[in-house]
Short mmCIF file of C-alpha atoms in Angstrom, two decimals:
data_model
loop_
_atom_site.label_atom_id
_atom_site.label_comp_id
_atom_site.label_asym_id
_atom_site.label_seq_id
_atom_site.Cartn_x
_atom_site.Cartn_y
_atom_site.Cartn_z
CA MET A 228 20.74 -16.04 -34.71
CA ASP A 229 22.68 -14.51 -31.77
CA GLU A 230 21.08 -12.26 -29.15
CA GLU A 231 22.59 -9.09 -30.60
CA HIS A 232 21.09 -9.92 -34.01
CA ILE A 233 17.73 -10.69 -32.44
CA SER A 234 17.72 -7.43 -30.50
CA GLY A 235 18.47 -5.57 -33.70
CA TRP A 236 15.56 -7.20 -35.48
CA ILE A 237 13.18 -6.54 -32.62
CA SER A 238 14.04 -2.85 -32.72
CA ASP A 239 13.66 -2.73 -36.51
CA LEU A 240 10.30 -4.49 -36.88
CA THR A 241 8.62 -1.17 -37.68
CA VAL A 242 10.49 -1.03 -41.05
CA PHE A 243 8.20 -3.68 -42.54
CA GLU A 244 6.36 -2.34 -45.57
CA ASP A 245 3.62 -3.45 -47.96
CA THR A 246 6.26 -5.26 -50.04
CA ASP A 247 7.16 -7.52 -47.10
CA ARG A 248 3.52 -8.35 -46.43
CA ALA A 249 2.88 -9.11 -50.12
CA VAL A 250 5.91 -11.44 -50.34
CA TYR A 251 4.92 -13.10 -47.04
CA GLN A 252 1.41 -13.84 -48.37
CA TRP A 253 2.85 -15.16 -51.68
CA LEU A 254 5.16 -17.53 -49.79
CA ALA A 255 2.29 -18.71 -47.61
CA GLU A 256 0.40 -19.65 -50.78
CA HIS A 257 3.23 -21.07 -52.90
CA ARG A 258 5.72 -22.45 -50.28
CA ARG A 259 8.70 -21.52 -52.52
CA LEU A 260 11.74 -19.38 -51.73
CA ASP A 261 11.87 -18.06 -55.29
CA ALA A 262 12.39 -14.27 -55.35
CA ALA A 263 12.26 -14.10 -59.16
CA ALA A 264 8.93 -15.94 -59.40
CA ALA A 265 7.44 -13.89 -56.55
CA ALA A 266 8.63 -10.63 -58.14
CA GLU A 267 7.11 -11.53 -61.49
CA GLU A 268 3.70 -12.41 -60.06
CA LEU A 269 3.61 -9.46 -57.68
CA GLY A 270 4.91 -6.92 -60.15
CA LEU A 271 7.96 -6.08 -58.02
CA GLY A 272 11.65 -5.78 -58.71
CA VAL A 273 13.73 -8.91 -58.11
CA GLU A 274 16.18 -7.13 -55.80
CA GLU A 275 13.32 -5.57 -53.85
CA THR A 276 11.63 -8.95 -53.48
CA ALA A 277 14.88 -10.67 -52.48
CA ALA A 278 15.47 -8.04 -49.78
CA ALA A 279 11.94 -8.56 -48.46
CA LEU A 280 12.54 -12.32 -48.37
CA GLU A 281 15.74 -11.81 -46.37
CA ARG A 282 13.89 -9.66 -43.83
CA LEU A 283 11.15 -12.27 -43.49
CA LEU A 284 13.69 -15.05 -42.95
CA ALA A 285 15.59 -13.01 -40.36
CA ALA A 286 12.35 -12.16 -38.53
CA ARG A 287 11.45 -15.87 -38.37
CA LEU A 288 8.25 -15.21 -40.37
CA VAL A 289 9.52 -17.54 -43.11
CA HIS A 290 11.47 -20.79 -42.69
CA ALA A 291 13.43 -22.70 -45.31
CA ASP A 292 12.41 -26.34 -45.72
CA PRO A 293 15.50 -28.38 -44.68
CA GLU A 294 14.37 -31.42 -46.67
CA GLU A 295 13.58 -29.72 -49.98
CA PRO A 296 15.98 -27.14 -51.47
CA GLY A 297 14.25 -23.99 -52.66
CA ALA A 298 11.11 -24.73 -50.66
CA GLY A 299 9.95 -22.77 -47.66
CA TYR A 300 6.88 -21.92 -45.66
CA ALA A 301 5.34 -19.01 -43.79
CA VAL A 302 5.20 -19.12 -39.98
CA ALA A 303 2.37 -17.67 -37.89
CA PRO A 304 3.38 -14.23 -36.54
CA GLU A 305 2.77 -15.29 -32.93
CA VAL A 306 5.12 -18.27 -33.40
CA ALA A 307 7.80 -16.01 -34.88
CA ALA A 308 7.38 -13.60 -31.99
CA ALA A 309 7.78 -16.44 -29.49
CA GLN A 310 10.99 -17.59 -31.18
CA LEU A 311 12.44 -14.08 -31.19
CA ALA A 312 11.38 -13.43 -27.59
CA ALA A 313 12.68 -16.70 -26.14
CA PRO A 314 16.31 -15.61 -25.52
CA VAL A 315 15.13 -12.25 -24.14
CA GLU A 316 12.74 -14.01 -21.74
CA ASP A 317 15.53 -16.36 -20.70
CA GLU A 318 17.71 -13.35 -19.91
CA ILE A 319 14.89 -11.75 -17.86
CA ARG A 320 14.40 -14.96 -15.87
CA THR A 321 18.14 -15.15 -15.22
CA ARG A 322 18.23 -11.54 -13.97
CA GLN A 323 15.17 -12.09 -11.79
CA TYR A 324 16.79 -15.13 -10.20
CA GLU A 325 19.98 -13.13 -9.57
CA LEU A 326 17.92 -10.40 -7.87
CA PHE A 327 16.15 -13.00 -5.75
CA ARG A 328 19.48 -14.52 -4.67
CA MET A 329 20.96 -11.10 -3.91
CA ARG A 330 18.01 -10.08 -1.71
CA ARG A 331 17.94 -13.42 0.08
CA GLN A 332 21.66 -13.28 0.81
CA LEU A 333 21.44 -9.75 2.19
CA GLN A 334 18.28 -10.38 4.23
CA GLN A 335 20.20 -12.72 6.52
CA PHE A 336 21.75 -9.58 8.03
CA THR A 337 18.37 -7.93 8.81
CA SER A 338 17.95 -9.29 12.33
CA ALA A 339 21.55 -8.48 13.21
CA TYR A 340 21.09 -4.92 11.94
CA GLN A 341 17.92 -4.41 13.94
CA ARG A 342 19.44 -5.81 17.14
CA GLY A 343 22.59 -3.78 16.67
CA THR A 344 20.89 -0.48 15.89
CA LEU A 345 18.46 -0.87 18.80
CA ALA A 346 21.33 -1.65 21.16
CA ALA A 347 23.20 1.40 19.90
CA GLY A 348 20.25 3.72 20.23
CA GLY A 349 19.03 2.98 16.71
CA ALA A 350 15.41 2.87 17.89
CA LEU A 351 15.42 6.42 16.49
CA GLU A 352 16.87 6.61 13.01
CA VAL A 353 17.28 9.97 11.27
CA VAL A 354 16.92 9.58 7.50
CA SER A 355 17.85 12.30 5.03
CA GLY A 356 16.46 12.63 1.53
CA MET A 357 12.96 12.14 0.19
CA GLN A 358 13.92 9.13 -1.94
CA THR A 359 15.38 7.25 1.04
CA VAL A 360 12.29 8.00 3.11
CA ARG A 361 10.03 6.74 0.31
CA THR A 362 12.08 3.54 0.01
CA LEU A 363 11.76 2.85 3.74
CA MET A 364 8.02 3.59 3.71
CA THR A 365 7.49 1.38 0.66
CA ARG A 366 9.32 -1.43 2.45
CA ALA A 367 7.24 -0.90 5.61
CA ALA A 368 4.02 -0.91 3.57
CA ALA A 369 4.99 -4.15 1.82
CA ALA A 370 5.66 -5.83 5.18
CA CYS A 371 2.52 -4.40 6.81
CA ARG A 372 0.23 -7.05 8.32
CA SER A 373 -2.78 -5.31 9.85
CA GLU A 374 -3.06 -1.52 9.88
CA VAL A 375 -1.66 1.83 8.82
CA PHE A 376 -2.70 5.21 10.15
CA THR A 377 -1.49 8.62 9.21
CA CYS A 378 -2.03 12.23 10.16
CA GLN A 379 -1.82 14.79 7.37
CA PRO A 380 -1.84 18.08 9.29
CA ALA A 381 -2.29 21.65 8.22
CA GLY A 382 0.38 23.33 6.17
CA GLY A 383 -0.72 23.29 2.55
CA PHE A 384 -2.80 21.00 0.38
CA ARG A 385 -1.26 18.17 -1.62
CA THR A 386 -1.34 18.51 -5.39
CA PRO A 387 -3.67 16.38 -7.55
CA GLU A 388 -0.62 14.47 -8.85
CA THR A 389 0.55 13.71 -5.30
CA LEU A 390 -2.93 12.58 -4.31
CA ARG A 391 -3.14 10.27 -7.33
CA ASP A 392 0.21 8.73 -6.37
CA THR A 393 -1.01 8.36 -2.80
CA LEU A 394 -4.14 6.54 -3.96
CA GLU A 395 -2.05 4.12 -6.02
CA ARG A 396 0.10 3.39 -2.94
CA ASP A 397 -3.02 2.93 -0.79
CA ARG A 398 -4.74 0.55 -3.21
CA PRO A 399 -2.49 -2.54 -2.70
CA LEU A 400 -2.73 -2.15 1.10
CA LEU A 401 -6.53 -1.98 1.03
CA GLU A 402 -6.76 -4.89 -1.41
CA ARG A 403 -4.74 -6.98 1.09
CA GLY A 404 -7.25 -6.17 3.83
CA ILE A 405 -5.03 -3.69 5.67
CA ARG A 406 -7.00 -1.14 7.71
CA LEU A 407 -6.07 2.38 6.61
CA ARG A 408 -7.05 5.48 8.61
CA VAL A 409 -6.16 9.06 7.71
CA LEU A 410 -6.66 12.30 9.65
CA HIS A 411 -6.97 15.56 7.69
CA PRO A 412 -7.49 19.18 8.74
CA HIS A 413 -11.07 20.46 8.43
CA THR A 414 -10.05 22.69 5.54
CA SER A 415 -9.46 19.59 3.38
CA ARG A 416 -13.24 19.33 3.03
CA PHE A 417 -13.19 22.47 0.88
CA HIS A 418 -10.32 21.25 -1.38
CA ALA A 419 -11.67 19.55 -4.52
CA PRO A 420 -8.64 17.25 -5.24
CA THR A 421 -8.65 16.05 -1.63
CA GLN A 422 -12.41 15.47 -1.84
CA ALA A 423 -11.89 13.28 -4.93
CA TYR A 424 -9.03 11.35 -3.31
CA VAL A 425 -11.01 10.70 -0.11
CA ALA A 426 -14.07 9.56 -2.08
CA ALA A 427 -11.99 7.11 -4.15
CA ALA A 428 -10.01 5.79 -1.17
CA SER A 429 -13.18 5.43 0.94
CA ALA A 430 -14.75 3.34 -1.82
CA LEU A 431 -11.78 0.97 -1.47
CA GLY A 432 -12.26 0.71 2.30
CA ALA A 433 -10.08 3.50 3.73
CA GLU A 434 -11.35 5.57 6.65
CA HIS A 435 -10.90 9.35 6.68
CA ARG A 436 -11.74 11.95 9.33
CA THR A 437 -11.06 15.67 9.81
CA ALA A 438 -10.30 17.81 12.85
CA HIS A 439 -9.82 21.54 13.32
CA ASP A 440 -6.38 21.32 14.95
CA LEU A 441 -4.06 18.34 14.43
CA PHE A 442 -0.90 17.47 16.34
CA GLY A 443 1.52 17.03 13.39
CA ARG A 444 2.52 14.74 10.55
CA LEU A 445 2.70 11.05 11.43
CA VAL A 446 2.63 7.66 9.69
CA VAL A 447 2.54 4.40 11.69
CA TYR A 448 2.72 0.82 10.38
CA ASP A 449 1.38 -2.06 12.49
CA ARG A 450 1.91 0.01 15.67
CA GLU A 451 5.59 -0.92 15.38
CA THR A 452 7.25 1.63 13.10
CA ALA A 453 6.48 5.35 13.01
CA PHE A 454 7.67 8.07 10.63
CA LEU A 455 7.93 11.65 11.90
CA PRO A 456 9.05 14.77 9.99
CA LEU A 457 12.35 16.50 10.71
CA SER A 458 12.07 19.82 12.51
CA ASP A 459 14.17 21.62 9.88
CA GLY A 460 11.36 21.33 7.32
CA SER A 461 13.40 19.14 4.96
CA TRP A 462 12.12 16.02 3.21
CA GLY A 463 13.86 13.75 5.70
CA ALA A 464 12.23 11.80 8.53
CA VAL A 465 12.79 10.25 11.93
CA VAL A 466 12.01 6.53 11.93
CA VAL A 467 10.87 5.44 15.39
CA ARG A 468 10.93 1.75 16.38
CA GLU A 469 11.23 2.03 20.16
CA PRO A 470 8.02 0.33 21.45
CA HIS A 471 7.12 2.77 24.24
CA THR A 472 7.51 5.81 22.01
CA VAL A 473 5.48 4.21 19.22
CA THR A 474 2.75 3.30 21.72
CA TYR A 475 2.58 6.91 22.89
CA LEU A 476 2.25 8.13 19.29
CA CYS A 477 -0.52 5.60 18.65
CA GLU A 478 -2.44 6.85 21.71
CA LEU A 479 -2.02 10.42 20.51
CA PHE A 480 -3.48 9.46 17.15
CA GLU A 481 -6.37 7.52 18.71
CA HIS A 482 -7.33 10.50 20.87
CA SER A 483 -7.48 12.80 17.85
CA TRP A 484 -9.31 10.15 15.82
CA GLU A 485 -12.06 9.82 18.44
CA GLN A 486 -12.61 13.59 18.43
CA ALA A 487 -12.55 13.92 14.64
CA THR A 488 -15.46 14.04 12.16
CA VAL A 489 -16.03 11.32 9.57
CA PHE A 490 -15.02 12.43 6.08
CA ALA A 491 -16.15 10.39 3.07
CA ASP A 492 -18.58 12.55 1.11
CA ALA A 493 -17.63 16.22 1.34
CA ALA A 494 -20.84 17.40 -0.31
CA GLY A 495 -23.15 15.84 2.26
CA GLN A 496 -21.20 15.76 5.50
CA GLY A 497 -21.65 18.81 7.69
CA LEU A 498 -19.77 21.53 5.85
CA GLU A 499 -21.72 24.11 7.87
CA GLN A 500 -20.68 22.50 11.14
CA VAL A 501 -17.07 22.28 9.96
CA ALA A 502 -17.13 25.96 8.98
CA ARG A 503 -18.35 26.86 12.47
CA GLU A 504 -15.55 24.80 14.04
CA ILE A 505 -13.00 26.60 11.84
CA ASP A 506 -14.38 29.97 12.98
CA ARG A 507 -14.25 28.90 16.65
CA THR A 508 -10.65 27.76 16.21
CA ILE A 509 -9.70 31.09 14.64
CA LEU A 510 -11.34 32.92 17.52
CA ARG A 511 -9.43 30.83 20.08
CA LEU A 512 -6.14 31.44 18.28
CA LEU A 513 -6.87 35.17 18.03
CA GLY A 514 -7.56 35.25 21.75
CA ALA A 515 -4.26 33.47 22.36
CA GLY A 516 -2.45 36.21 20.44
CA LEU A 517 -1.26 34.11 17.48
CA LYS A 518 -0.25 35.95 14.33
CA ASP A 519 -1.99 35.51 10.99
CA GLU A 520 0.82 33.33 9.63
CA ALA A 521 0.64 30.95 12.60
CA ILE A 522 -3.16 30.70 12.33
CA ALA A 523 -2.91 29.91 8.62
CA ARG A 524 -0.38 27.13 9.28
CA ARG A 525 -2.46 25.62 12.08
CA LEU A 526 -5.58 25.50 9.91
CA GLY A 527 -3.95 24.43 6.66
CA MET A 528 -5.06 27.40 4.61
CA SER A 529 -3.30 30.13 2.70
CA LEU A 530 -2.38 33.34 4.46
CA ARG A 531 -4.77 35.28 2.21
CA THR A 532 -7.68 32.96 3.08
CA ALA A 533 -6.87 33.13 6.80
CA ARG A 534 -6.82 36.93 6.71
CA ARG A 535 -10.15 36.97 4.88
CA HIS A 536 -11.69 34.79 7.62
CA ILE A 537 -10.19 36.98 10.34
CA ALA A 538 -11.42 40.19 8.74
CA ASP A 539 -14.93 38.75 8.38
CA ILE A 540 -15.00 37.60 12.02
CA MET A 541 -13.74 40.95 13.29
CA ASP A 542 -16.35 42.74 11.22
CA ARG A 543 -19.15 40.61 12.64
CA LEU A 544 -17.93 41.16 16.20
CA GLY A 545 -17.26 44.86 15.72
CA ALA A 546 -13.72 44.38 17.01
CA ASP A 547 -10.84 46.73 16.26
CA SER A 548 -8.04 44.26 17.02
CA ARG A 549 -7.48 40.53 16.83
CA PHE A 550 -7.13 40.15 20.60
CA GLN A 551 -10.29 42.17 21.11
CA ALA A 552 -12.13 39.83 18.72
CA GLY A 553 -11.04 36.77 20.74
CA ALA A 554 -12.01 38.37 24.02
CA ALA A 555 -15.39 39.51 22.67
CA ALA A 556 -16.11 36.02 21.35
CA ALA A 557 -15.29 34.48 24.74
CA GLN A 558 -17.57 36.95 26.56
CA ALA A 559 -20.39 36.23 24.12
CA GLY A 560 -19.99 32.46 24.58
CA LEU A 561 -19.11 31.92 20.93
CA LEU A 562 -16.27 29.50 21.68
CA THR A 563 -18.50 26.73 23.01
CA GLU A 564 -19.67 23.74 20.97
CA ASP A 565 -23.32 24.75 21.42
CA CYS A 566 -22.96 28.35 20.32
#
C-alpha cells in the first residue's frame, strides 16, 4: 500500500462500524476470507460483509494467508497500527534529520556573525516585532547556563493567559537548575493572577521580590545578553551584548534586588508594610509635582486607583492640593521609613 493510500486510511478510521467489528471477530474465530459464510452466520448482507472485509484488509486488521487460498487471519490492532504508522514515522525521522543538518550547516556562521556584528557596532541590536523578540529570547533561554533575572516594572498587570505562558517558559529553566529572579512592583502583591503565578513559580525554585519604584523593563541571560524595551512603546527590543553595558545593567538590577521585599506568599508577607510604602511613594511623587497619570505609571496601577489613593491621602492630611499634600507629609515626617 503506498503512502497516499495509507494516509487516506488513517484519516478514515473513524468510519468503522459495528459491521466491521462483527466481521473482524468472525474472521478471528474462523480464519476464513469467506464473505458469504460470514454474512450468513452474522445475519448480514453479502455485499455489506464483503465491503467490511475489504476495509479490514486495507486497514491491516486482516491478512490473507499466502499459503492457503481463501484462508486469512485477524491481526492485533496494535500490530496493524504499527504497520500503518511505519512509513509515516520514517518520513518524520527523515524530516527531523533534514532539520538537524540544516541547523548544523547554518550554525557554522554563528561565530562569524557575532564577530562581525560586534565589530560593526552590533553589540546593540534593534529588533522589531514581538515574534522576532520572542524567538531571540527563546534561543537565549535554551542556551542559558546559570541564571536569568528580569525586572517587570509598573505599567499594567499581565493577563492570566500571559502569566500561564510565562510559567511554562520558566519551568524548563528551573528544572535545569537555572537561577531565576524576578522583580515586580509592590502593587503586584494585590493582583490575584500575579499572586498565583508567583506562588507556582516559587514552588519550582524561582525567586520573586517587589519594590515601590523600579527602573524599567529588563531581561538578562547569564550576565551576557540583555533585552531592553524600545522607547517608542512598540513590541520591539534592544538586544545588548556589549560586556560593559551588560555589567552596568546587572549592577542596576542587583541594587534594586537588595532593596526589594521578598514575594512568595502574598497573603502572609507584609501587605500592610507594602501599602505604607506605596503611600509614601505617592506622597514623594506628589511633592515632586508629578501628575496623576505619571504616578499611576510609576506604581503600576490604573489611573482610577491612583486617584483614589491620592484623594484618600489628601483627605487624611487635610490638603487642598497635591503639592500641599506632599509638603505637609514631609513636614510631618511621614516620608521616612519609621513613620
